[in-house]
Structure formats: C-alpha cells, structure tokens
Amino acid sequence: MSTQAALSPRDGDALVIVDVQNDFLPGGSLAVADGDAVVPVLNRYIALFAENRLPVIATRDWHTPDHCSFVEQGGIWPPHCVAGSAGARFAQDLALPERTIIVSKADLREKDAYSGFEGTDLAARLHELEVTRLFIGGLATDYCVLNTVLDGLREGFEVLLLEDAIRAVNLKPEDGAKARAQMTEQGALPVALDRLAA
Ligand code: VGL
Ligand code: ZN
C-alpha cells in the first residue's frame, strides 16, 4: 500500500472539525485571520468521509453570556460563541452531513475548555464507534485545535493534523507555528488533501 493510500479515510477513522463558528470567521467577535479559508477545504474532507460512511464530529465553543474567559469577567477574550447566538452557529457554508455528531464544550461559566475532549463525552462516543484515528482541522490552530489534538493523542488515538484546514489566532505572531510544532512533536502527522489518495 502506498503512503498516500494509507492516509486515506478508512474504517476506524473519524473527522473532527473544531469550532468552525461564525465568531471565529472574518466579521466575528473573535475573528481568526483567513478563518473562512478552512471551510471549502473542510467540505472536501467531509465529502471524503461521507462517501465512505465514516463519522463526522463537529465541536463547538458554547459559552454562557457571562463566561469566565470574557474580558468583562477578567478573561482574555472578547465575548464570543455564546450558546444559541448567531456567532455560535457553524459557518453557513460548512456542509455538515445530517448525521454529524455535535459536541458542545466550555459551556460552564466558571471554566474554560479549549479541548473538545474536556468535560465532554467525545472520547466515549469515539470508542463506541470503534474509532482509532482522528483527522482534525478547524479553528483555531493555537487554542482549540492544539488542545483537541494533544488530548486525542493522550487518549491513544492516532491523529492526522489537517494542515490545509487550520488557521491560528496568533496573539503572538509565532503562536500558530509553535502549536503546529508542539502537535507534531507529540505525534500528530500533518497531512493535506493533495497528499491523500483520492
Ligand atoms: C477558541 C479562543 C477562545 C478556539 C475558543 O476555538 O480556538 N479560541 N475560545
Ligand atoms: Zn471560547
């Protein structure tokens, strides 16, 4: 089997789309530069997974209106992704299949959570589905993608990082690059659509 075929979605794989929500897109309250560029790329991954009847998971930041991560409460972020608000909706053009498993996180006022595994049943859901390998992309590289990838590896999943479908907040200019390095050092394998067999 060629390397490329080995990387193509197969039984035991799941696609995990991290926080592709309006507030993280240009025009949103915590806009990630070029964040909307991940949408068409993720749609191609979604199509590959749907064709093969493989699970698609979408995580979402799902904060209370007075969440501890917001500046008003002494946190570092502008208010964003308040549960049920327009800003918390998935990007309009993201073609999530009907069967997408939605995982809401960071929904408690007192506690922030960047990882899709933290305080959720994501690991249990994946084990139930007999998933062993995760394809992870979305927003933002240096926060929720980083922490979801690292937790996925800690949970014992193989992780492929979709490097053509992530963008960083870059509070400091190098944050995205550092996060990528950290993820690959811990064992995530960077892949891109043009390196997967069709
Ligand atoms: C995120 C900052 C604050 C993310 C969430 O989804 O990466 N970043 N909340
Ligand atoms: Zn948040």
Coordinates of C-alpha atoms and ligand atoms in Angstrom, one line a residue:
M1 CA 0.0 0.0 0.0
S2 CA 1.3 3.4 -0.9
T3 CA 1.8 6.0 1.8
Q4 CA -1.0 8.0 0.3
A5 CA -3.5 5.2 0.4
A6 CA -2.6 4.5 4.0
L7 CA -3.6 8.1 4.7
S8 CA -6.9 7.9 3.0
P9 CA -10.0 7.7 5.2
R10 CA -10.9 4.1 6.0
D11 CA -12.8 2.2 8.7
G12 CA -11.8 3.3 12.2
D13 CA -11.3 6.9 11.1
A14 CA -13.3 9.9 12.1
L15 CA -13.2 13.6 11.0
V16 CA -13.2 16.1 13.9
I17 CA -14.0 19.6 12.8
V18 CA -13.1 22.1 15.6
D19 CA -15.1 25.2 16.3
V20 CA -15.8 26.5 12.7
Q21 CA -18.2 29.0 14.1
N22 CA -19.2 32.5 12.9
D23 CA -17.5 34.3 15.8
F24 CA -14.1 32.9 14.6
L25 CA -14.6 33.9 11.0
P26 CA -13.9 37.3 9.5
G27 CA -16.6 39.7 10.8
G28 CA -17.0 37.7 14.0
S29 CA -16.2 38.9 17.5
L30 CA -13.0 36.8 17.8
A31 CA -12.2 36.7 14.1
V32 CA -9.3 34.5 13.1
A33 CA -7.4 35.9 10.1
D34 CA -8.4 34.0 7.0
G35 CA -10.5 31.7 9.1
D36 CA -13.1 31.3 6.4
A37 CA -10.4 29.7 4.2
V38 CA -10.8 26.4 6.1
V39 CA -14.4 26.0 5.0
P40 CA -14.1 24.8 1.4
V41 CA -11.2 22.6 2.3
L42 CA -13.1 21.0 5.2
N43 CA -16.0 20.5 2.8
R44 CA -13.8 18.3 0.7
Y45 CA -12.7 16.3 3.7
I46 CA -16.4 16.0 4.7
A47 CA -17.2 14.6 1.2
L48 CA -14.5 12.0 1.5
F49 CA -15.8 10.9 4.9
A50 CA -19.4 10.9 3.9
E51 CA -18.6 8.8 0.7
N52 CA -17.1 6.2 3.0
R53 CA -19.8 6.4 5.6
L54 CA -17.3 7.5 8.3
P55 CA -18.2 9.6 11.3
V56 CA -18.0 13.3 11.2
I57 CA -17.8 15.2 14.5
A58 CA -18.1 19.0 14.9
T59 CA -17.1 20.6 18.1
R60 CA -18.4 24.0 19.1
D61 CA -17.4 26.6 21.7
W62 CA -20.7 27.1 23.7
H63 CA -20.2 29.7 26.3
T64 CA -22.6 31.3 28.9
P65 CA -23.2 35.1 28.3
D66 CA -21.0 35.8 31.4
H67 CA -18.3 33.2 30.7
C68 CA -15.1 33.5 32.7
S69 CA -12.9 33.7 29.5
F70 CA -14.5 37.0 28.6
V71 CA -12.8 40.3 29.4
E72 CA -15.7 41.5 31.5
Q73 CA -15.1 38.6 33.8
G74 CA -11.3 39.1 33.8
G75 CA -10.6 36.7 31.0
I76 CA -8.6 37.4 27.9
W77 CA -11.2 37.1 25.1
P78 CA -14.0 39.3 23.8
P79 CA -17.4 37.8 24.3
H80 CA -17.8 35.0 21.6
C81 CA -19.7 31.9 20.9
V82 CA -22.5 32.5 23.4
A83 CA -24.7 29.4 23.4
G84 CA -27.6 29.8 20.9
S85 CA -26.3 33.1 19.4
A86 CA -25.7 33.7 15.7
G87 CA -22.0 34.0 16.5
A88 CA -22.0 30.4 17.9
R89 CA -23.6 28.9 14.7
F90 CA -21.4 26.8 12.5
A91 CA -20.2 28.6 9.4
Q92 CA -23.0 28.9 6.9
D93 CA -21.1 27.3 4.1
L94 CA -19.8 24.4 6.1
A95 CA -21.5 21.4 4.6
L96 CA -22.0 19.3 7.7
P97 CA -23.8 16.0 7.0
E98 CA -27.1 15.4 8.7
R99 CA -25.6 12.7 10.8
T100 CA -22.8 14.9 12.2
I101 CA -22.2 14.4 15.9
I102 CA -22.1 17.8 17.6
V103 CA -20.0 18.2 20.7
S104 CA -20.6 21.4 22.8
K105 CA -17.8 22.4 25.1
A106 CA -16.8 25.1 27.6
D107 CA -20.4 25.5 28.5
L108 CA -19.9 26.2 32.2
R109 CA -19.4 29.8 33.3
E110 CA -16.6 29.0 35.8
K111 CA -14.4 27.0 33.5
D112 CA -12.9 27.5 30.0
A113 CA -12.0 24.4 27.9
Y114 CA -10.1 24.5 24.7
S115 CA -10.1 20.8 24.1
G116 CA -13.1 19.1 22.6
F117 CA -12.4 16.2 25.0
E118 CA -12.5 18.4 28.1
G119 CA -15.8 18.0 30.0
T120 CA -17.5 16.2 27.1
D121 CA -18.3 12.6 26.1
L122 CA -16.2 12.9 22.9
A123 CA -13.8 10.1 23.9
A124 CA -16.6 7.7 24.9
R125 CA -18.5 8.5 21.6
L126 CA -15.4 7.8 19.5
H127 CA -14.7 4.5 21.4
E128 CA -18.3 3.4 20.9
L129 CA -17.9 4.0 17.2
E130 CA -14.6 2.0 17.3
V131 CA -12.7 4.9 16.0
T132 CA -8.9 4.7 16.4
R133 CA -7.7 7.5 14.1
L134 CA -8.8 11.1 14.0
F135 CA -8.4 13.7 11.2
I136 CA -8.5 17.0 12.9
G137 CA -8.9 20.5 11.4
G138 CA -10.7 23.8 12.2
L139 CA -10.2 26.8 14.4
A140 CA -8.0 27.9 16.0
T141 CA -4.7 26.2 15.5
D142 CA -3.1 27.7 18.6
Y143 CA -6.1 27.0 21.0
C144 CA -8.8 24.6 20.4
V145 CA -7.2 22.6 17.6
L146 CA -3.9 22.4 19.6
N147 CA -5.7 21.2 22.7
T148 CA -8.0 18.8 20.9
V149 CA -5.1 17.2 19.1
L150 CA -3.0 16.8 22.2
D151 CA -5.9 15.3 24.2
G152 CA -6.6 13.0 21.2
L153 CA -3.0 11.7 21.3
R154 CA -3.2 11.3 25.1
E155 CA -6.4 9.3 24.8
G156 CA -4.5 6.9 22.5
F157 CA -5.9 8.0 19.1
E158 CA -3.7 8.3 16.1
V159 CA -4.0 11.9 14.9
L160 CA -3.7 13.4 11.4
L161 CA -3.5 17.2 11.5
L162 CA -5.2 18.7 8.5
E163 CA -2.7 21.4 7.9
D164 CA -4.5 22.9 4.9
A165 CA -7.7 23.3 7.1
I166 CA -6.4 25.2 10.2
R167 CA -5.8 28.8 11.0
A168 CA -4.3 30.5 14.1
V169 CA -5.4 33.4 16.3
N170 CA -1.7 34.4 16.6
L171 CA -1.9 36.7 19.6
K172 CA 1.9 36.4 19.2
P173 CA 2.9 36.0 15.6
E174 CA 4.6 32.7 16.1
D175 CA 1.8 31.0 18.1
G176 CA 0.4 29.1 15.1
A177 CA 3.8 27.7 14.1
K178 CA 4.7 26.8 17.7
A179 CA 1.4 25.0 18.1
R180 CA 2.0 23.0 14.9
A181 CA 5.4 22.1 16.1
Q182 CA 4.1 21.0 19.5
M183 CA 1.4 18.8 17.9
T184 CA 3.9 17.1 15.5
E185 CA 6.4 16.6 18.4
Q186 CA 3.7 14.8 20.3
G187 CA 3.0 12.5 17.4
A188 CA 0.4 14.2 15.2
L189 CA 1.1 13.6 11.5
P190 CA 0.5 16.6 9.3
V191 CA -1.5 15.8 6.1
A192 CA -3.2 17.8 3.3
L193 CA -5.8 17.0 0.7
D194 CA -3.3 16.9 -2.1
R195 CA -1.3 14.2 -0.3
L196 CA -4.3 11.9 0.3
A197 CA -5.2 9.5 -2.4
A198 CA -8.5 10.5 -3.9
Ligands
VGL1 C1 -11.0 29.3 20.9 C2 -10.2 31.2 21.9 C3 -11.3 31.2 22.8 C4 -10.9 28.3 19.8 C5 -12.1 29.3 21.8 O1 -11.9 27.7 19.4 O2 -9.7 28.1 19.4 N1 -10.1 30.3 21.0 N2 -12.2 30.3 22.7
ZN2 ZN -14.0 30.3 23.8

